[in-house]
Amino acid sequence: MSTTLLPCVTLETAPNPTASVIWLHGLGADGNDFAGIVPELGLPADLAVRFIFPHAPMMPITCNNGYVMRAWYDIVHFDQISRQADIAGVQQSVQHIRDLIAAENAKGIPSHRIVLAGFSQGGAIAYTAGLTHPEKLAGIVALSTYLPAESLLTAESIAVNQATPVLAAHGSHDPVVGISLGQSAKEYVGNLGVAVDWHTYPIQHSVCLPEIQLIGQFIAANLR
């Protein structure tokens, strides 16, 4: 475990949480990006959940002319978003997420009571860190995303979380991460035996209220 955890926005739906959701933002955003949707999830009042929205590290992004922004890893070309990932950066972010999970474990929340969620680049890390985590998780939510490094996902590396529930959603008009990338990710992990609950919405690179409500239902069902 690293000596320093990523800074986070933390919200608790009730005192003494018995479960956690770690939610990863997209490229150039920060942990505040999704914090405001917690009330819209419609979670049961008696389900005490700690929501953790970490801020990704600041780094130069090659495809943005080296501009420094919050990111989970470098991207070389947007038109080859799933093929030009910085695999070392992906692995480093996976470790950051493992550290956050370990910190929740230390607070009394076991891994099987933790949902890992992410949007876009954050969803790519949610897929990778979630499926390869060495302990069983409660669920994985992958929104408007793709697989950044398929080589990291093998039958051996995902064995513990092969049966972990996965919810994936994508906008059918997404101009940033084309829906074909989301479908390819679903098919790739499906071929490894992971059952993905796949949903599409007539939106661009964003989320919508029906999608948020579905995520809330998924979280509630898997943290009961």
Coordinates of N, CA and C in Angstrom, one line a residue, residues 19 31 34 46 65 86 101 119 145 155 191 208 221:
A19 N -21.0 -0.1 3.8 CA -20.6 -0.4 2.5 C -20.0 0.9 1.8
G31 N -12.8 14.8 -8.6 CA -13.8 14.0 -7.8 C -15.1 14.7 -7.5
F34 N -19.0 13.8 -10.0 CA -20.2 13.0 -9.8 C -20.7 13.0 -8.4
D46 N -32.2 3.2 4.6 CA -31.5 2.4 5.6 C -30.2 1.8 5.1
N65 N -1.6 17.9 -26.5 CA -0.4 18.8 -26.6 C 0.4 18.9 -25.3
D86 N -1.2 4.3 -22.0 CA 0.0 4.2 -21.2 C -0.2 3.1 -20.2
I101 N -9.2 0.9 -1.7 CA -10.0 -0.2 -1.2 C -9.4 -0.7 0.1
F119 N -16.5 6.6 -14.9 CA -17.0 7.2 -16.1 C -15.8 7.5 -17.1
T145 N -17.3 3.9 -21.5 CA -15.9 3.6 -21.3 C -15.5 2.4 -22.2
A155 N -7.9 -14.7 -18.1 CA -8.7 -15.6 -17.3 C -8.1 -15.8 -15.9
N191 N -16.1 -12.8 -23.2 CA -15.3 -14.0 -23.7 C -14.5 -14.6 -22.6
C208 N -27.5 10.2 -17.9 CA -28.8 10.8 -17.9 C -29.5 10.2 -16.7
A221 N -29.0 -3.2 -4.9 CA -29.2 -4.7 -5.1 C -27.9 -5.4 -4.6

